[in-house]
Coordinates of C-alpha atoms and ligand atoms in Angstrom, one line a residue:
X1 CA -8.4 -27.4 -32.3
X2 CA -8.3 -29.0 -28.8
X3 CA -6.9 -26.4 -26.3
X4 CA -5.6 -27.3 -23.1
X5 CA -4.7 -24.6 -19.9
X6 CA -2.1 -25.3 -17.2
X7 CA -1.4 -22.2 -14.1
X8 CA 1.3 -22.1 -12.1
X9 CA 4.0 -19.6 -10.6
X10 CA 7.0 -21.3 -12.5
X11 CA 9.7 -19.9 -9.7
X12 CA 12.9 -21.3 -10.8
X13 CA 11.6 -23.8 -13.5
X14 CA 12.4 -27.0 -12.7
X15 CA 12.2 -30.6 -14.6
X16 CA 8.8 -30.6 -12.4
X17 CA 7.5 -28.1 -14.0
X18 CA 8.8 -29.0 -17.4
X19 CA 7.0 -32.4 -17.5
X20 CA 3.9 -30.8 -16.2
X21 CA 3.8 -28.7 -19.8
X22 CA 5.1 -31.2 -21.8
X23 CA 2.3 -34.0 -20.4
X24 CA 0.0 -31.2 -20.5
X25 CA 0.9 -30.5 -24.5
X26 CA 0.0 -33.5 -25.4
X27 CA -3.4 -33.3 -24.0
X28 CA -4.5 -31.0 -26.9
X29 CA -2.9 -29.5 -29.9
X30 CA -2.9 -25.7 -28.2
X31 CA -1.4 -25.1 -24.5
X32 CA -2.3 -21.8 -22.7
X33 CA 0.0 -21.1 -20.0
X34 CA -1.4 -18.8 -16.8
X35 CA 1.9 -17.5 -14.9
X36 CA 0.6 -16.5 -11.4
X37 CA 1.1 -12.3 -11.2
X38 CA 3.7 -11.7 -8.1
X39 CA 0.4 -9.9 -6.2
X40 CA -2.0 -12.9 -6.6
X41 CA 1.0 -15.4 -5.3
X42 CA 1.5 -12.7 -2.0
X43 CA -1.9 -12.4 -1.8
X44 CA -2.8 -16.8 -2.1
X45 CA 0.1 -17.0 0.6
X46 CA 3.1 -18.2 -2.0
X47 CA 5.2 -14.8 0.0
X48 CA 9.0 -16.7 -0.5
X49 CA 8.9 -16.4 -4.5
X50 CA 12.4 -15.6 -5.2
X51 CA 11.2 -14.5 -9.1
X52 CA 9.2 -11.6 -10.4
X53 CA 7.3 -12.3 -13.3
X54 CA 8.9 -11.2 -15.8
X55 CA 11.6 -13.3 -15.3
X56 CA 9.0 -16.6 -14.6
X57 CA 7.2 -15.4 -18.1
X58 CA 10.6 -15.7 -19.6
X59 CA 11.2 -19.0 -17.9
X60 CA 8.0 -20.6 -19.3
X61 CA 8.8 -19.3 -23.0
X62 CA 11.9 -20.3 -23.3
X63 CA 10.9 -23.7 -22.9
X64 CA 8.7 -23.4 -26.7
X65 CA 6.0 -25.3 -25.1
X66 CA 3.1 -22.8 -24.8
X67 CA 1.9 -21.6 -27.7
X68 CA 0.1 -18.6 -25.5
X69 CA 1.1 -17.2 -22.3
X70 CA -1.2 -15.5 -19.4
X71 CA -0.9 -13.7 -16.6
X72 CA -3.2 -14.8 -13.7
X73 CA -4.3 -12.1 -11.5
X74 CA -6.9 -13.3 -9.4
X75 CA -8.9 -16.1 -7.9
X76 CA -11.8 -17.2 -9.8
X77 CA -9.8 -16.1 -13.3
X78 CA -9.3 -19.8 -14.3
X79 CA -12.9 -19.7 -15.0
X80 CA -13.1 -16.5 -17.2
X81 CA -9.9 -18.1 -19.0
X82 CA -11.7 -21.1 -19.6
X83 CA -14.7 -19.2 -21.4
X84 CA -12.9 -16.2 -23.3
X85 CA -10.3 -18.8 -25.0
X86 CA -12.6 -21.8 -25.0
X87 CA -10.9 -23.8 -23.2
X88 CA -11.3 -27.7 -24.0
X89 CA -9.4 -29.4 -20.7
X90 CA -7.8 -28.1 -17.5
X91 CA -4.6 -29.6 -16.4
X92 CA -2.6 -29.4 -13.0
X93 CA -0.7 -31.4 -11.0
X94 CA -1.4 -33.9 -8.7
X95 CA -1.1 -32.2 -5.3
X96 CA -3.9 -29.9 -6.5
X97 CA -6.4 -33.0 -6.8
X98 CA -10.0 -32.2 -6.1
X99 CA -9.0 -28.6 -5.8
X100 CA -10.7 -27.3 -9.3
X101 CA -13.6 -30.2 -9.6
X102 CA -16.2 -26.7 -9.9
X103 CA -14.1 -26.5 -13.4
X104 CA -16.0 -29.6 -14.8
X105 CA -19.2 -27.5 -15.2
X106 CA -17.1 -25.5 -17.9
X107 CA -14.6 -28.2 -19.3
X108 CA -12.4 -31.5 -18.7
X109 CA -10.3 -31.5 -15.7
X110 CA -7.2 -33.4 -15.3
X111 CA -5.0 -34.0 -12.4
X112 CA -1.6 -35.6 -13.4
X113 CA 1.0 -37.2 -11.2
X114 CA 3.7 -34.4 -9.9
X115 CA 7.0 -35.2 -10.2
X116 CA 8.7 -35.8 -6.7
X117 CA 11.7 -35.1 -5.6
X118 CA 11.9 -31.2 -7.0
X119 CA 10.3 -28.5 -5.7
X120 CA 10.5 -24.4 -6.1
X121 CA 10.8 -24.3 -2.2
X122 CA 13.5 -26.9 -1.7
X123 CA 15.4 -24.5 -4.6
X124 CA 14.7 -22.1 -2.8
X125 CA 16.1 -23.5 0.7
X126 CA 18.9 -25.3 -1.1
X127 CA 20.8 -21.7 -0.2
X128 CA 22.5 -22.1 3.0
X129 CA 20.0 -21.0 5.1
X130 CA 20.5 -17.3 7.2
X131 CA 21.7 -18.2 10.6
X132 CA 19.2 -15.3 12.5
X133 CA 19.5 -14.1 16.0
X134 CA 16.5 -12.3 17.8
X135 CA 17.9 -9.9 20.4
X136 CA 15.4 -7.9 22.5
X137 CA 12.3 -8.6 25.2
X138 CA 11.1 -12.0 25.4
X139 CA 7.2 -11.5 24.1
X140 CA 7.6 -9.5 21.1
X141 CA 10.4 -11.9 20.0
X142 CA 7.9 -15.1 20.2
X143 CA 5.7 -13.0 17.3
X144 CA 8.4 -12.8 15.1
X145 CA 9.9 -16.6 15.9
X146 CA 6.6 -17.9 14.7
X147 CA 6.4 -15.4 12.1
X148 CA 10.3 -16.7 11.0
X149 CA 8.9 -20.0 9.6
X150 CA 6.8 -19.0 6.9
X151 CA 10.5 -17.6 5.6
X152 CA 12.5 -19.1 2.8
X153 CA 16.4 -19.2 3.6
X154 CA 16.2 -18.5 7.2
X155 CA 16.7 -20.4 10.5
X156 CA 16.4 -18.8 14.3
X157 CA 19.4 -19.8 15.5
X158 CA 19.9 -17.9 18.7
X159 CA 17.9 -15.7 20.9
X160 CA 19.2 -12.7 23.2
X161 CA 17.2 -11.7 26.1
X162 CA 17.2 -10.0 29.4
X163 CA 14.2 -12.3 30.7
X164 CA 13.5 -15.8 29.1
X165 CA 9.8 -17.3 30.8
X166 CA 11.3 -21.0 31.8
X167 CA 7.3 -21.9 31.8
X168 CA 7.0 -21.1 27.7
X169 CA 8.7 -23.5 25.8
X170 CA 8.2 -21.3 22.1
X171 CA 11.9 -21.3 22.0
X172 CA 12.8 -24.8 23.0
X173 CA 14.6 -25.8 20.0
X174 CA 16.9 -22.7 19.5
X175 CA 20.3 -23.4 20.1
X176 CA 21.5 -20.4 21.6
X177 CA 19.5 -18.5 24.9
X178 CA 21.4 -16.3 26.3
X179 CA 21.9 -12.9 27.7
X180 CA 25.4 -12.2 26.2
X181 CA 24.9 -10.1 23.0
X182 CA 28.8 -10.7 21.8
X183 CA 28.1 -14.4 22.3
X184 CA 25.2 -14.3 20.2
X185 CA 26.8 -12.1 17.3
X186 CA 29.7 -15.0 17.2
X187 CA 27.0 -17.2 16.5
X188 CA 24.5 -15.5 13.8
X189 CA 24.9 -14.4 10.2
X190 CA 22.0 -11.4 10.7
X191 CA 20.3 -10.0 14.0
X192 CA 16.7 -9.1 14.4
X193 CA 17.1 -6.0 17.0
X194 CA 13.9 -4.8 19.4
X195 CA 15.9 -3.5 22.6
X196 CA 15.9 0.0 23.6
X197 CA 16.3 2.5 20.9
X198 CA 18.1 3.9 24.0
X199 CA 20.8 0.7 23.0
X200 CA 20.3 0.5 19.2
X201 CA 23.5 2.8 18.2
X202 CA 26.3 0.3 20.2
X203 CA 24.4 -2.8 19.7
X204 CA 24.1 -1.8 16.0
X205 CA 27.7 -0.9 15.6
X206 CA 29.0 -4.3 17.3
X207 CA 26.9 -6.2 15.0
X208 CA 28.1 -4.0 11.3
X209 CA 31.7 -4.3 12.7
X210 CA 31.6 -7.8 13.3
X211 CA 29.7 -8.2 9.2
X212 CA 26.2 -8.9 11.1
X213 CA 23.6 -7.5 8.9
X214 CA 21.1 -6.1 11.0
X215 CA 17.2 -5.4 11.0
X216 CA 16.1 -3.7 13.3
X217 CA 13.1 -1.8 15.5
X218 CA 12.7 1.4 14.8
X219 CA 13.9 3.9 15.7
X220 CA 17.2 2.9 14.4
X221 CA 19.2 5.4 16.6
X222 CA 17.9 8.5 18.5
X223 CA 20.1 10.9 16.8
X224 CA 20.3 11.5 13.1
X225 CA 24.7 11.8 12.8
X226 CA 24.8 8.2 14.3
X227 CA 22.3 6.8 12.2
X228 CA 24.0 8.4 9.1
X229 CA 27.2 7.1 10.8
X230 CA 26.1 3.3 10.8
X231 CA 24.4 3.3 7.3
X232 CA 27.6 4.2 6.2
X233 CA 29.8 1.4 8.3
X234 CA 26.9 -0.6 6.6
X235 CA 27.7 0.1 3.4
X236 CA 31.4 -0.1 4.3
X237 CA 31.3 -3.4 5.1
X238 CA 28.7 -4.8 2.8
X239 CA 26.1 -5.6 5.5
X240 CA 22.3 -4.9 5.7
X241 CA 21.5 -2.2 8.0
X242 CA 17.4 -2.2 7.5
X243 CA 14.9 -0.2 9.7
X244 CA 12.0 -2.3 10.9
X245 CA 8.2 -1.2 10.5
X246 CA 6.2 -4.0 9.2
X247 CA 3.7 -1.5 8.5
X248 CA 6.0 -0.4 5.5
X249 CA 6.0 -4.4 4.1
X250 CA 1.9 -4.4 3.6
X251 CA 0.4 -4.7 0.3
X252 CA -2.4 -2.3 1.3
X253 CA -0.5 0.3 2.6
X254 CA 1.8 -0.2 -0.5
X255 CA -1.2 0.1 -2.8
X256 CA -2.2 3.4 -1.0
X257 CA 1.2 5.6 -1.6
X258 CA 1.1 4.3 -4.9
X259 CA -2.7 5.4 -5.7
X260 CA -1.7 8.8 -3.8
X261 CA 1.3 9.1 -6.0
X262 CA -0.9 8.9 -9.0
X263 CA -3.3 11.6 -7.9
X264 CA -6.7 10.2 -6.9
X265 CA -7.1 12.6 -4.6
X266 CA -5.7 15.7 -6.2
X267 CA -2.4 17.2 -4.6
X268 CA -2.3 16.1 -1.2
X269 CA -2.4 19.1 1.6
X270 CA -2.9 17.0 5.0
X271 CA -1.9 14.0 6.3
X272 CA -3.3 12.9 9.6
X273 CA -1.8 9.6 11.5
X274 CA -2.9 8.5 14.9
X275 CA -1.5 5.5 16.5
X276 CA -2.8 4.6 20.3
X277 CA -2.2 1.6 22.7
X278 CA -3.7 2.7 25.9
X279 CA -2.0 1.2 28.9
X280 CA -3.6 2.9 32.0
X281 CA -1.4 5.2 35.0
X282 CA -0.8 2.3 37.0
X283 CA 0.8 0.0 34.5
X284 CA 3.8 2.7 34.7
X285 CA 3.9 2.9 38.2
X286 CA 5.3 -1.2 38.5
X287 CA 7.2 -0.6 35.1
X288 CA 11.0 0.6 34.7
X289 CA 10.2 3.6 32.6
X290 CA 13.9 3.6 31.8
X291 CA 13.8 0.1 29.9
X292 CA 10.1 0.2 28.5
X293 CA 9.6 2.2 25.4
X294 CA 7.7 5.6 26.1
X295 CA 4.9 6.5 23.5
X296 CA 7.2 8.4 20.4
X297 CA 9.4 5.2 20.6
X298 CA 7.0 2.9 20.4
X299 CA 4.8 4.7 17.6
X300 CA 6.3 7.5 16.3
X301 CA 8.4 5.7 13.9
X302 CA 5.1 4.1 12.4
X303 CA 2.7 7.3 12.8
X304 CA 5.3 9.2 10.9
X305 CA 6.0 7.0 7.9
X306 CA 3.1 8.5 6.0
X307 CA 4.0 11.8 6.9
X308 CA 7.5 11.2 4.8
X309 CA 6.6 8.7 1.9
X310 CA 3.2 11.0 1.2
X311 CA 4.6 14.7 2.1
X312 CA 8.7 14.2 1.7
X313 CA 11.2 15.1 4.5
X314 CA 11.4 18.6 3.2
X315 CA 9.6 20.5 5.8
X316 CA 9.9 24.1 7.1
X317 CA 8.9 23.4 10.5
X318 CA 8.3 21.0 13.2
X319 CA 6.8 21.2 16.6
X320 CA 6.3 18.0 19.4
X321 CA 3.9 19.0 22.5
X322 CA 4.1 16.2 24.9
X323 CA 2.0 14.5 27.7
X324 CA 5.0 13.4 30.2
X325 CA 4.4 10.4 32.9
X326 CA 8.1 11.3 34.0
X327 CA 9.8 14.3 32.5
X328 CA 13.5 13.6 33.5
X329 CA 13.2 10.0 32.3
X330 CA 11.5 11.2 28.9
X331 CA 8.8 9.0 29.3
X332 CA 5.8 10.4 27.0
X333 CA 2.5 9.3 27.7
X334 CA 1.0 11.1 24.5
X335 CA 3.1 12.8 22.0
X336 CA 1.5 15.6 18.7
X337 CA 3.9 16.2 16.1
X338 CA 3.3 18.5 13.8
X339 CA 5.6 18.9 10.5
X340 CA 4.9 22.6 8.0
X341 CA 5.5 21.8 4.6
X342 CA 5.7 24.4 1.7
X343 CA 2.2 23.2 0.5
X344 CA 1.1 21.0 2.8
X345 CA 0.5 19.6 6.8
X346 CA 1.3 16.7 8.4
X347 CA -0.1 15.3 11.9
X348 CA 0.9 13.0 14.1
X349 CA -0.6 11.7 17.5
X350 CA 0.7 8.9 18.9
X351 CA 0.3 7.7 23.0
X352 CA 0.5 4.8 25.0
X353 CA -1.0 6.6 27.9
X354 CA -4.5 8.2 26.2
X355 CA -6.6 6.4 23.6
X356 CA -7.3 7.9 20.4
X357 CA -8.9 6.9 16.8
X358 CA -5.5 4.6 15.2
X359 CA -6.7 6.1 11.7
X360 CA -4.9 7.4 8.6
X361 CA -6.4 10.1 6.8
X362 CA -5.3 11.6 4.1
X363 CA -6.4 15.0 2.3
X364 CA -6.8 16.2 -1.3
X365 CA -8.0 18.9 -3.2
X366 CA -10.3 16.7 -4.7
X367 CA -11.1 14.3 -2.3
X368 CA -9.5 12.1 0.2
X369 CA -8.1 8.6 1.5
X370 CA -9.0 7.2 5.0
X371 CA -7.4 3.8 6.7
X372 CA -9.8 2.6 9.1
X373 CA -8.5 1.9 13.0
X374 CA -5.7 0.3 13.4
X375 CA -4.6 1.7 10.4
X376 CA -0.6 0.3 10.7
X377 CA -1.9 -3.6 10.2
X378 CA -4.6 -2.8 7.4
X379 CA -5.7 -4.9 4.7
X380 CA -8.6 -1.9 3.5
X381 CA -8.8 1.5 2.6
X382 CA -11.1 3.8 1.2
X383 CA -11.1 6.5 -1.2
X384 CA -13.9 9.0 -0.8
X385 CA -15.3 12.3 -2.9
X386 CA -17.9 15.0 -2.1
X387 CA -20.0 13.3 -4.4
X388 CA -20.1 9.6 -2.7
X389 CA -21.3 7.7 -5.9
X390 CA -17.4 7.5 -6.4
X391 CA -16.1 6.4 -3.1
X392 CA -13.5 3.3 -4.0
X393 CA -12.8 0.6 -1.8
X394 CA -9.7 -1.5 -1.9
X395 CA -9.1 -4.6 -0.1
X396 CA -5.7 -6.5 0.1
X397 CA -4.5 -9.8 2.5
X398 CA -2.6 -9.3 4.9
X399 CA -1.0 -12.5 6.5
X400 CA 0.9 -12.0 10.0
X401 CA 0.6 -8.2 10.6
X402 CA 3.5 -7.2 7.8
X403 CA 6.0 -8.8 9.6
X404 CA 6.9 -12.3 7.3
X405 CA 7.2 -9.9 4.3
X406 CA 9.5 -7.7 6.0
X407 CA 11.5 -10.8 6.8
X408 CA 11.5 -12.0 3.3
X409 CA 12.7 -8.9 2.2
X410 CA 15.5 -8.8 4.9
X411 CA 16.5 -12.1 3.7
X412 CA 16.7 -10.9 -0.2
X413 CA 18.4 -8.1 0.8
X414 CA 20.9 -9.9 2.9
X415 CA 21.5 -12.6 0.1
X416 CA 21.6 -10.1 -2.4
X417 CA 23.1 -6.6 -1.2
X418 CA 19.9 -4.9 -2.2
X419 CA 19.6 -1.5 -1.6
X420 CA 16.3 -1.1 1.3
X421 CA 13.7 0.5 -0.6
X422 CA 10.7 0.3 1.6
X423 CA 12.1 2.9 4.0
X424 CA 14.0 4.9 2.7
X425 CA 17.2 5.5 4.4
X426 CA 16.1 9.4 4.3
X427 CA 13.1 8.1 5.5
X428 CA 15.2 6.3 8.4
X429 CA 17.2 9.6 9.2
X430 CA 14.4 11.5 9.2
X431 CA 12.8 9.3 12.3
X432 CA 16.0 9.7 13.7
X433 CA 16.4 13.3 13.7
X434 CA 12.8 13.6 15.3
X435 CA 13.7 11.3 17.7
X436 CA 16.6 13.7 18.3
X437 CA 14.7 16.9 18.5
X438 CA 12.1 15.4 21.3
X439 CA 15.1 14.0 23.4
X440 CA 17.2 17.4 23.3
X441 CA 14.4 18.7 25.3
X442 CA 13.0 21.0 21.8
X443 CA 9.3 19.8 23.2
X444 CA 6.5 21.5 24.5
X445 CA 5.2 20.3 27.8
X446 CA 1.6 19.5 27.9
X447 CA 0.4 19.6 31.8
X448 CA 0.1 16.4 33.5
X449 CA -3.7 15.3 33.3
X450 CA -2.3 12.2 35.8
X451 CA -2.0 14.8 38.5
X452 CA -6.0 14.9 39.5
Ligands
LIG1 N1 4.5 -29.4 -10.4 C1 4.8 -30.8 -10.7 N2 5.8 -31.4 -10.0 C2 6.6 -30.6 -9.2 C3 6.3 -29.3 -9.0 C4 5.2 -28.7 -9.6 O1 4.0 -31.4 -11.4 N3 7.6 -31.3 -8.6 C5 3.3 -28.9 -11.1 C6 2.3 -28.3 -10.1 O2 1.4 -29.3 -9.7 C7 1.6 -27.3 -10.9 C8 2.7 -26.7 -11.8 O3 3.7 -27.7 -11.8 O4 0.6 -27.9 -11.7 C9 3.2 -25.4 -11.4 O5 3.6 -25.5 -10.0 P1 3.8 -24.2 -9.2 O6 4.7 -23.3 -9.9 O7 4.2 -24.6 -7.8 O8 2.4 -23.5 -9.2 P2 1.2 -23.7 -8.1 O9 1.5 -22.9 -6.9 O10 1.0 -25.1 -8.0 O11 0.0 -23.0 -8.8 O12 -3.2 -20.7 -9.7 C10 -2.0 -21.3 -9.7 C11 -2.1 -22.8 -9.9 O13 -3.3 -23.2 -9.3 C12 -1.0 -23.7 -9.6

């Protein structure tokens, strides 16, 4: 018996796909089918896939051509495949040519011509594309521009901004600059938001009333009741309302909550998260510290996401002890928050006016988890025990700092009402009502170290 093995992802079969198995059938008198697991497409850069597997499996079934079906889960499988099913001939399309010659050493290879004209990611952009407007200061919005194109079913349509630089031309072919913010919400389907959490609440409300779905940096708002308030006008009027920390969108960091969940390190009892970006004193001094985010805005949403998706929002207590560059503006230079839970502690330091270790550690009864510096854009993580012999590793890509899958997942969600599920909208309030707790002056006042 002559058996042949074709791989692919399969997202919304096509007639492309169909005559690649049918072609491919004929090569042999048994077809093995590998279906590409939705981790190894994330992780081999194939982020837009708008099917999980299950329903791809399906796909390639239904169409009674494989007479087994696989799952591939990482690179270098095709060659284990090869010698576990005795493999006879390897078969891909075209625009793969040259790409599996090492295969020969273990069987035939053969490229055949790929269909033109149809292709999972023209599908996939055949949706009227999501007419997105960036709102918010001009240099972080360049990152997620260029981030924007690796994005099925999204175009950057329109850009809001207190202060464009005429000598960059990144946004040379967007339509819309302007500093207007109703002008731009008349011309977008869905708003990317990173202004001043001071201005998130009537920015975000303008948008939801107007239908504008709405992603956007957290914090969302700095009080919990108005953040409650505009997931509900959300909801109301079937828009998106979807808190923004790319941290939450990485596979790593995913992969971590989920070991944790399933108790690698015993029950949990400390989490530790520590997220610097030292600017120094004088930096302030030229800056408007009434526009420019002061350290809790700027990290504490990020620092404290562990603290909630490892420990819950159900703490007993919560104390903030602040470094202050400028007390009557709020402007923090170094923030501790510290959260009492009934059977555990969780830590946060976050500061754009010290420097500190950016690590994640977590804590167990029988051992514990550590995210190397800067933990908030890892790809690897450890697991380590008393008795080092069983330390783990775990390694995971990580394309574009989190930020593309937090846009394809804005997208989905936009398209298809989803529910958010990366942050929680507990998760969201919770930020909220810290935010709310520092700002109401509920803070102990660390003395000035700038003073010397
Ligand atoms: N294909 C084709 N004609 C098209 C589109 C796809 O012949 N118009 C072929 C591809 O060349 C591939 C198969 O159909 O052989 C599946 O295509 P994809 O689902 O895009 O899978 P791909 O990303 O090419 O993965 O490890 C995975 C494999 O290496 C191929």
């Amino acid at each position: 018996m002559k058996k042949v093995i074709t791989y692919g992802t399969f997202d919304l079969l096509h007639y492309g796909h169909l005559r690649l198995l049918e072609r491919a059938k004929e090569l042999g008198d048994y077809l093995i089918v590998g279906v590409t697991s939705d981790d190894f497409d994330k992780q081999r850069g194939k982020i837009n896939v708008k099917q999980p597997l299950m329903e791809r499996l399906q796909n390639v079934k239904e169409t009674g051509l494989a007479d087994e079906i696989i799952i591939e889960e990482y690179e270098g499988q095709k060659i284990d495949d090869i010698i576990k099913y005795g493999v006879d001939v390897f078969v891909l399309g075209s625009d793969w040519v040259g790409k599996f010659d090492y295969l020969k050493e273990y069987c035939e290879v053969i490229y055949l011509p790929r269909t033109e004209g149809v292709s999972s990611t023209e599908l996939r952009n055949n949706d009227r594309k999501l007419k997105l407007g960036l709102v918010g200061e001009d240099i972080y919005l360049k990152k997620i521009y260029n981030e924007s194109f690796y994005v099925n079913g999204i175009k950057v349509t329109a850009i809001c901004s207190n202060e464009f630089d005429e000598s960059d031309d990144t946004f040379k072919d967007i339509e819309i600059k302007t500093n207007d913010f109703d002008k731009l919400l008349d011309n977008v389907d869905a708003l990317y938001l990173i202004s001043n959490p001071k201005n998130h609440y009537d920015q975000i409300k303008k948008a939801l009333l107007k239908h504008k779905s709405v992603l956007c940096e957290s914090p969302i708002t700095l009080d919990e009741k108005e953040c409650k308030e505009l997931f509900l006008l959300a909801n109301k009027n079937k828009c998106v309302l979807m808190e923004s920390i790319k941290t939450a969108y990485s596979t790593a960091y995913l992969r971590l909550l989920l070991l944790l969940k399933s108790g690698v390190i015993g029950n949990i009892v400390s989490v530790e998260s520590t997220c610097t970006s030292l600017k120094d004193y004088m930096y302030f001094q030229k800056k408007d510290l009434n526009v420019e985010f002061n350290s809790i805005c700027a990290w504490g949403p990020t620092a404290m996401l562990p603290i909630f998706q490892i420990l819950g929002t159900n703490y007993k207590s919560l104390s903030i002890k602040s470094l202050f560059i400028d007390k009557e503006k709020k402007f923090d230079a170094f923030s501790k928050i510290d959260f009492l839970f009934d059977n555990a502690v969780g830590s946060v330091k976050v500061a754009k006016g010290i420097k500190s270790e950016g690590e994640l550690i977590v804590s167990g009864t029988k051992g514990y988890l550590i995210v190397p510096s800067p933990w908030w854009i890892t790809d690897y993580f450890e697991v380590r025990y008393e008795n080092q012999n069983n330390n783990k590793r775990y390694f995971y890509q990580l394309e574009g700092e989190g930020f593309r899958h937090e846009l394809v997942e804005f997208v989905k969600r936009v398209k298809q009402q989803y529910k958010n599920t990366n942050i929680s909208e507990e998760v969201s309030l919770n930020i909220a009502k810290v935010m709310h707790e520092f700002y109401s002056d509920n803070v102990s006042e660390i003395q000035n170290s700038y003073k010397n």
